[in-house]
Amino acid sequence: MQVTRRRPLRPTASPPTTTLGYALFATRWLQAPLYFGLVAAQAVYVYKFFSELRNLILQIVGGQATETYVMLAVLKLVDVVMIANLLIMVIVGGYETFVSRIGLQGHRDQPEWLSHVNANVLKVKLATAIVGISSVHLLQMFVDVHHTSRHSLMWGTVIHMAFIVSAAILWYMSGAGAAGAVAAHAGHDVPEVHASPEPEPEPEPEPKTKPQPEPMPTPVSTSPASTSPVLIPAQSADRSAARPTVHSAFPSSAEPSASYERPVTVPGTETRIRDAGFPSRKLLEEFDERHPRSFDRETVARLGKLDFVTARGNVVFVGPPGTGKTHLAVGLGVRACQAGHGVLFATAAEWAYRLIAARDGGRLAEELAVLDAYPLLIIDEVGYAPFDAATAHLLFQVVAHRYERASLIVTSDRPLGRWEEIFGGAAPALVDRLAHHSEIVRIDGDSYRMRRAISSWAD
């Protein structure tokens, strides 16, 4: 398979159009005074907090504070703090998302969540914060129930439930719904093909011979009551056969980096690369090391020797979207194929869909045994959508089943300490096994795709 790189197409734009675009984009600074106004509002809440705290202390010292009064006063303080938290979330997250990046790279107090803020995440966080504030208000009403009318209690409860329903809808639209759409799309696009772990070498086709399409396997239904067949995403040969020319998302410099030693290629490499199911062929030598602000090239070069595969260890790439995590994961996967190892690649949503289909078909144990035959599995895009408890348990079974037996490469947009947001209660046990024998590579920087798109648009 020939690897070529093509310069991205740049849309032609006339100077007036470009000037108008820049002018419209500059209007985002009109929002900056709004966020500074919220900073002033936060100062007001700081004053209110200490005012309420002073009144509470005076009442306690004067012996006039009852248990109910103390409880209500503390709830008021909690309410003020939660509103202040909501304000800082809107100020920092909103400014970072809609106005301009906040240059905190390298600062020891840089918030871990700042690099992961986007409009969807911000909406969900705001909704959950509002639910928390509403809960405190409702609790205050019930604590002081003797001085609260039934009408106020009823409408307070109704309004609180409306906030909960709204937050659940936002979470579904931003997370679970997106995961289902991705899984359904992946399932109906790709048929199930189980490749043998050590395929026989195939003769190279003639240059002008057109590859013959392989017969489509019978789809597997996830449930007897299903009205339409559900296809399991897998690593089919025809997916890569349809891509005779593959373009790297991170074009290389003029010469490959000398730090990445080229491995000795064993027979059957092309078959293994086809069957691995890579979205495209990317090589470590093609990675643009100049793009990330923070990147441990020595660790990646050491991983390129594939010692972690023979040691049955894991690799976790962590960083914001567009920083090259998938490129590096695929590059290591291609290296493993060249060294004779069987590899399977899929996104986290595709793996979840495949495991759900195996479980519903009563062949989960058989599926795990099939995966055991591959020394390396790659799970891409962990964290872009949360999983329900049942799906998280299935992915935990994969990690636990391969613990100290075979290797995993995982890419994620958030550090392991925040995986409870993705896997819920299964996160501690999953992270414990994944990280025990693992190289964790942090990549920091702006999105390469967005940089190219903005550059192309500006030109």
XYZ file of C-alpha atoms in Angstrom:
459
model
C 0.000 0.000 0.000
C 1.473 3.320 -1.016
C 1.331 6.136 1.496
C 1.004 9.584 0.022
C 0.363 12.986 1.484
C -1.843 15.517 -0.148
C -1.984 19.193 0.655
C -5.442 20.105 1.943
C -7.725 21.934 -0.420
C -7.943 25.550 0.527
C -11.157 27.401 -0.210
C -10.679 30.463 -2.298
C -11.924 33.599 -0.632
C -11.915 37.112 -1.953
C -10.268 39.819 0.200
C -13.631 41.471 1.063
C -15.028 38.125 2.223
C -11.933 37.450 4.340
C -12.053 40.935 5.868
C -15.733 40.525 6.705
C -15.040 37.148 8.293
C -12.282 38.574 10.461
C -14.526 41.460 11.466
C -17.344 39.116 12.470
C -14.900 36.907 14.358
C -13.544 39.953 16.219
C -17.035 40.707 17.595
C -16.479 37.913 20.108
C -14.604 40.492 22.204
C -17.924 42.231 22.839
C -18.604 39.420 25.314
C -15.468 40.131 27.351
C -17.086 42.953 29.416
C -19.949 40.579 30.253
C -17.549 38.142 31.897
C -15.832 40.961 33.793
C -19.300 41.966 35.007
C -19.760 38.428 36.317
C -16.459 38.825 38.181
C -17.999 41.849 39.940
C -21.091 39.765 40.732
C -18.822 37.138 42.262
C -17.312 39.801 44.503
C -20.851 40.672 45.654
C -21.405 37.024 46.636
C -18.116 37.020 48.562
C -19.412 40.000 50.565
C -22.757 38.254 51.088
C -21.016 35.085 52.305
C -19.034 36.863 55.000
C -22.066 38.937 55.976
C -24.130 35.766 56.536
C -21.212 34.142 58.363
C -20.888 37.182 60.659
C -24.607 37.075 61.518
C -24.378 33.361 62.296
C -21.391 33.824 64.604
C -23.107 36.697 66.452
C -26.265 34.646 66.964
C -24.276 31.682 68.291
C -22.187 33.847 70.638
C -25.335 35.598 71.895
C -26.994 32.249 72.601
C -29.948 33.043 70.353
C -29.223 30.457 67.620
C -31.514 27.442 67.565
C -30.607 24.219 65.785
C -32.970 25.046 62.934
C -31.493 28.545 62.584
C -27.948 27.168 62.416
C -28.940 24.614 59.815
C -30.687 27.220 57.668
C -27.749 29.627 58.013
C -25.257 26.941 56.954
C -27.455 26.048 53.990
C -27.438 29.725 52.997
C -23.630 29.678 53.092
C -23.575 26.512 50.973
C -26.018 28.136 48.572
C -23.758 31.184 48.188
C -20.695 28.980 47.572
C -22.518 26.898 44.949
C -23.656 30.026 43.122
C -20.078 31.329 43.238
C -18.903 28.009 41.768
C -21.492 28.399 39.026
C -20.203 31.901 38.320
C -16.552 30.827 38.070
C -17.575 27.994 35.773
C -19.377 30.427 33.472
C -16.615 33.045 33.681
C -13.634 30.787 32.987
C -15.328 28.179 30.806
C -17.409 30.656 28.826
C -14.508 33.025 28.200
C -12.256 30.125 27.140
C -14.925 28.657 24.852
C -16.460 31.735 23.254
C -13.929 34.587 23.512
C -10.263 33.623 23.727
C -7.957 30.954 25.088
C -6.548 31.584 28.546
C -2.786 31.012 28.402
C -2.193 28.998 31.571
C 0.081 26.334 30.114
C 2.789 25.470 32.598
C 1.057 27.176 35.533
C 1.077 24.910 38.571
C -2.566 25.730 39.378
C -3.927 25.231 35.863
C -7.370 23.586 36.211
C -7.308 20.055 34.845
C -10.702 20.498 33.207
C -9.830 23.711 31.358
C -8.424 21.976 28.264
C -11.583 19.883 27.933
C -14.162 22.679 28.082
C -16.518 22.983 25.144
C -20.032 24.241 24.640
C -21.706 20.877 25.323
C -19.685 20.162 28.466
C -20.317 23.704 29.713
C -24.084 23.351 29.252
C -24.190 20.050 31.147
C -22.034 21.420 33.981
C -24.239 24.490 34.270
C -27.385 22.345 34.322
C -26.033 20.092 37.074
C -24.881 23.130 39.078
C -28.372 24.633 38.820
C -29.861 21.318 40.007
C -27.516 21.411 43.013
C -28.512 24.977 43.875
C -32.181 24.106 43.503
C -31.666 21.120 45.819
C -30.254 23.386 48.523
C -33.178 25.793 48.194
C -35.672 22.933 48.405
C -33.898 21.535 51.457
C -34.113 24.942 53.125
C -37.868 24.949 52.545
C -38.307 21.498 54.069
C -36.086 22.301 57.066
C -38.230 25.354 57.760
C -41.421 23.525 56.820
C -43.443 25.054 59.691
C -42.957 28.509 58.207
C -43.379 27.473 54.553
C -46.755 27.295 52.866
C -47.904 24.123 51.117
C -48.235 26.142 47.936
C -44.539 27.114 48.088
C -43.479 23.535 48.854
C -45.458 22.166 45.913
C -44.130 24.634 43.387
C -40.596 24.393 44.769
C -40.686 20.631 44.213
C -42.172 21.003 40.714
C -39.540 23.534 39.694
C -36.758 21.344 41.102
C -38.015 18.330 39.122
C -38.147 20.493 35.993
C -34.468 21.351 36.507
C -33.619 17.649 36.912
C -35.488 16.693 33.729
C -33.817 19.529 31.796
C -30.370 18.450 32.997
C -31.094 14.836 32.035
C -32.179 15.904 28.544
C -29.036 18.021 28.113
C -26.860 15.126 29.298
C -28.580 12.749 26.894
C -28.237 15.113 23.936
C -24.573 15.818 24.708
C -23.476 12.345 25.799
C -25.562 9.190 25.657
C -27.433 10.226 22.512
C -24.184 10.998 20.721
C -22.726 7.659 21.821
C -25.759 5.798 20.506
C -25.597 7.620 17.193
C -21.904 6.851 16.793
C -22.418 3.196 17.699
C -25.378 2.804 15.361
C -23.503 4.495 12.530
C -20.463 2.305 13.097
C -22.573 -0.826 13.363
C -24.397 -0.310 10.080
C -21.322 0.772 8.176
C -19.017 -2.130 8.901
C -19.718 -5.869 8.628
C -18.329 -8.479 11.000
C -15.152 -10.174 9.869
C -12.978 -12.164 12.270
C -9.422 -12.208 11.042
C -7.071 -14.943 12.149
C -4.341 -13.750 14.490
C -1.509 -15.030 12.292
C -2.676 -14.753 8.673
C -0.775 -16.492 5.941
C 1.345 -14.282 3.690
C -0.477 -13.228 0.574
C 1.173 -12.697 -2.800
C 1.392 -9.105 -3.866
C -1.328 -8.275 -6.457
C -0.431 -7.174 -9.933
C -0.299 -3.397 -10.306
C -3.316 -3.271 -12.611
C -5.362 -6.010 -11.021
C -8.572 -4.775 -9.512
C -9.211 -6.266 -6.051
C -12.246 -8.521 -5.920
C -14.807 -7.643 -3.243
C -15.220 -10.203 -0.482
C -18.656 -11.698 0.186
C -20.681 -9.904 2.837
C -21.105 -12.000 6.003
C -24.475 -12.541 7.599
C -25.280 -9.755 10.072
C -25.677 -10.633 13.722
C -28.754 -9.444 15.591
C -28.308 -8.076 19.082
C -31.742 -9.212 20.227
C -34.318 -11.779 19.072
C -36.943 -9.054 19.085
C -34.974 -6.775 16.812
C -36.815 -5.764 13.705
C -33.660 -4.897 11.804
C -30.277 -6.609 11.816
C -27.492 -5.013 13.844
C -24.005 -5.316 12.443
C -20.978 -5.568 14.690
C -18.130 -3.217 13.817
C -15.056 -5.226 13.004
C -11.853 -5.094 11.074
C -12.747 -6.063 7.518
C -10.344 -6.271 4.668
C -12.636 -4.442 2.291
C -12.625 -1.335 4.496
C -8.953 -0.715 3.880
C -9.057 -2.143 0.381
C -11.320 0.754 -0.500
C -8.520 3.095 0.489
C -5.624 2.473 -1.909
C -4.206 5.895 -1.086
C -4.181 7.093 2.517
C -3.435 10.620 3.647
C -1.948 11.423 7.016
C -3.727 13.932 9.251
C -0.303 15.090 10.458
C 1.922 15.601 7.409
C 5.564 15.045 8.053
C 8.436 17.390 7.583
C 10.791 17.033 4.652
C 12.644 14.115 6.208
C 11.421 11.450 8.634
C 12.501 11.895 12.236
C 15.682 9.987 12.991
C 14.429 9.162 16.488
C 11.960 6.596 15.136
C 13.885 3.540 14.003
C 12.191 1.631 11.210
C 11.377 -1.956 12.239
C 12.153 -5.053 10.216
C 9.034 -5.958 8.236
C 7.979 -9.608 8.395
C 5.844 -11.404 5.765
C 2.100 -10.806 5.863
C 2.393 -7.185 7.013
C -0.104 -5.813 4.498
C -2.671 -8.425 5.485
C -2.279 -7.623 9.160
C -2.590 -3.874 8.506
C -5.745 -4.431 6.432
C -7.307 -6.685 9.041
C -6.433 -4.334 11.910
C -9.179 -1.926 10.821
C -7.162 1.292 11.025
C -9.151 4.333 9.825
C -6.083 5.208 7.719
C -2.422 4.329 7.652
C -0.350 6.713 9.753
C 3.318 6.228 10.557
C 5.302 7.433 13.534
C 7.782 9.009 11.123
C 5.022 11.251 9.759
C 4.001 12.750 13.095
C 4.527 16.503 13.208
C 6.528 16.877 16.420
C 6.532 20.659 16.081
C 2.778 21.017 16.554
C 2.160 19.988 20.216
C 3.230 22.418 22.900
C 4.129 19.515 25.181
C 5.192 16.150 23.789
C 7.575 13.473 25.123
C 9.198 12.327 21.881
C 11.739 10.147 23.711
C 8.982 8.069 25.318
C 7.183 7.657 21.998
C 10.443 6.660 20.296
C 10.994 4.054 22.993
C 7.430 2.777 22.567
C 8.151 2.457 18.851
C 10.512 -0.402 19.688
C 7.397 -2.349 20.832
C 8.918 -3.587 24.063
C 5.580 -2.870 25.755
C 3.888 -5.431 23.478
C 6.302 -8.201 24.389
C 6.053 -7.161 28.057
C 2.222 -7.179 27.795
C 2.026 -3.590 28.962
C -0.299 -0.762 27.995
C -0.041 2.742 26.537
C -2.421 5.615 27.270
C -2.328 8.819 25.188
C -4.049 11.735 26.945
C -4.676 15.144 25.438
C -7.225 17.535 23.929
C -8.865 16.679 20.583
C -6.737 17.196 17.485
C -3.330 16.839 19.144
C -2.357 13.597 17.388
C -3.339 10.863 19.861
C -4.982 8.705 17.193
C -2.050 9.267 14.830
C 0.425 7.966 17.419
C -1.829 5.039 18.359
C -2.197 3.993 14.714
C 1.524 4.518 14.149
C 2.343 2.110 16.969
C -0.289 -0.305 15.652
C 1.270 -0.276 12.193
C 4.672 -0.888 13.784
C 3.233 -3.892 15.620
C 1.793 -5.250 12.364
C 5.175 -4.834 10.693
C 6.767 -6.779 13.566
C 4.342 -9.678 13.080
C 1.804 -8.926 15.832
C -1.940 -9.123 15.273
C -3.698 -5.807 15.973
C -7.328 -4.685 16.155
C -8.380 -1.020 16.123
C -11.769 0.537 16.922
C -13.200 3.540 18.725
C -14.566 3.090 22.236
C -18.116 3.353 20.890
C -17.410 0.653 18.282
C -15.870 -1.651 20.907
C -18.905 -1.112 23.133
C -21.263 -1.920 20.280
C -19.322 -5.064 19.404
C -19.355 -6.314 23.007
C -23.064 -5.548 23.434
C -23.835 -7.584 20.308
C -21.701 -10.477 21.602
C -23.381 -10.375 25.000
C -26.885 -10.268 23.531
C -25.966 -13.150 21.237
C -24.775 -15.263 24.177
C -21.182 -15.409 22.914
C -19.356 -12.860 25.084
C -16.899 -15.446 26.431
C -16.165 -16.591 22.884
C -15.626 -12.987 21.770
C -13.160 -12.332 24.591
C -11.303 -15.515 23.638
C -11.088 -14.294 20.023
C -9.666 -10.963 21.202
C -7.099 -12.808 23.326
C -5.496 -14.039 20.104
C -4.426 -10.453 19.294
C -1.358 -9.184 21.176
C -2.513 -5.570 20.768
C -5.927 -3.899 20.871
C -6.376 -0.153 20.286
C -9.315 1.665 21.909
C -9.640 5.150 20.451
C -11.642 8.189 21.620
C -12.342 7.164 25.208
C -14.220 9.972 26.925
C -16.034 11.598 24.023
C -19.287 10.113 25.329
C -20.135 8.469 28.682
C -21.288 4.838 28.952
C -24.112 3.349 30.974
C -23.246 0.941 33.796
C -23.805 -2.231 31.730
C -21.636 -1.033 28.837
C -18.916 0.195 31.203
C -18.852 -3.278 32.790
C -18.352 -4.872 29.358
C -15.359 -2.636 28.626
C -14.014 -3.393 32.094
C -14.165 -7.096 31.243
C -11.950 -6.489 28.206
C -9.369 -4.613 30.292
C -9.500 -7.173 33.118
C -9.335 -10.106 30.688
C -6.170 -8.726 29.075
C -4.509 -7.666 32.335
C -0.898 -8.936 32.260
C -1.834 -11.164 29.299
C -1.869 -8.788 26.306
C -1.488 -5.101 25.485
C -3.847 -2.177 25.047
C -3.373 1.264 23.534
C -5.990 3.769 24.703
C -6.497 7.382 23.617
C -8.575 9.757 25.728
C -9.324 13.449 25.994
C -9.185 13.381 29.783
C -6.780 12.014 32.410
C -7.398 8.727 34.211
C -8.448 10.550 37.375
C -11.586 11.768 35.595
C -12.691 8.493 34.083
C -15.560 8.216 36.557
C -17.259 10.722 34.252
C -17.081 8.076 31.509
C -17.360 4.693 33.245
C -19.075 5.601 36.510
C -18.561 3.089 39.306
C -16.487 0.769 37.098
C -13.780 3.437 36.662
C -11.575 2.721 39.746
C -11.175 -0.998 39.020
C -10.735 -0.387 35.279
C -8.109 2.348 35.767
C -6.281 0.262 38.382
C -5.704 -2.587 35.917
C -5.049 -0.390 32.908
C -2.501 1.871 34.597
C -0.580 -0.815 36.536
C 1.750 -1.702 33.635
C 1.234 1.390 31.514
C 3.092 4.249 29.838
C 0.963 7.398 30.087
C 1.876 9.977 27.450
C 0.438 13.463 27.886
C 0.103 15.630 24.767
C -0.787 19.284 25.163
C -1.605 21.735 22.399
C -4.246 23.168 20.104
C -6.196 21.134 17.598
C -4.148 20.484 14.469
C -7.288 20.145 12.362
C -8.702 23.455 13.587
C -5.380 25.191 13.014
C -5.270 23.969 9.421
C -8.920 24.830 8.876
C -8.559 28.357 10.273
C -5.342 28.871 8.293
C -7.011 27.679 5.097
C -10.063 29.847 5.725
C -7.919 32.909 6.473
C -5.906 32.416 3.279
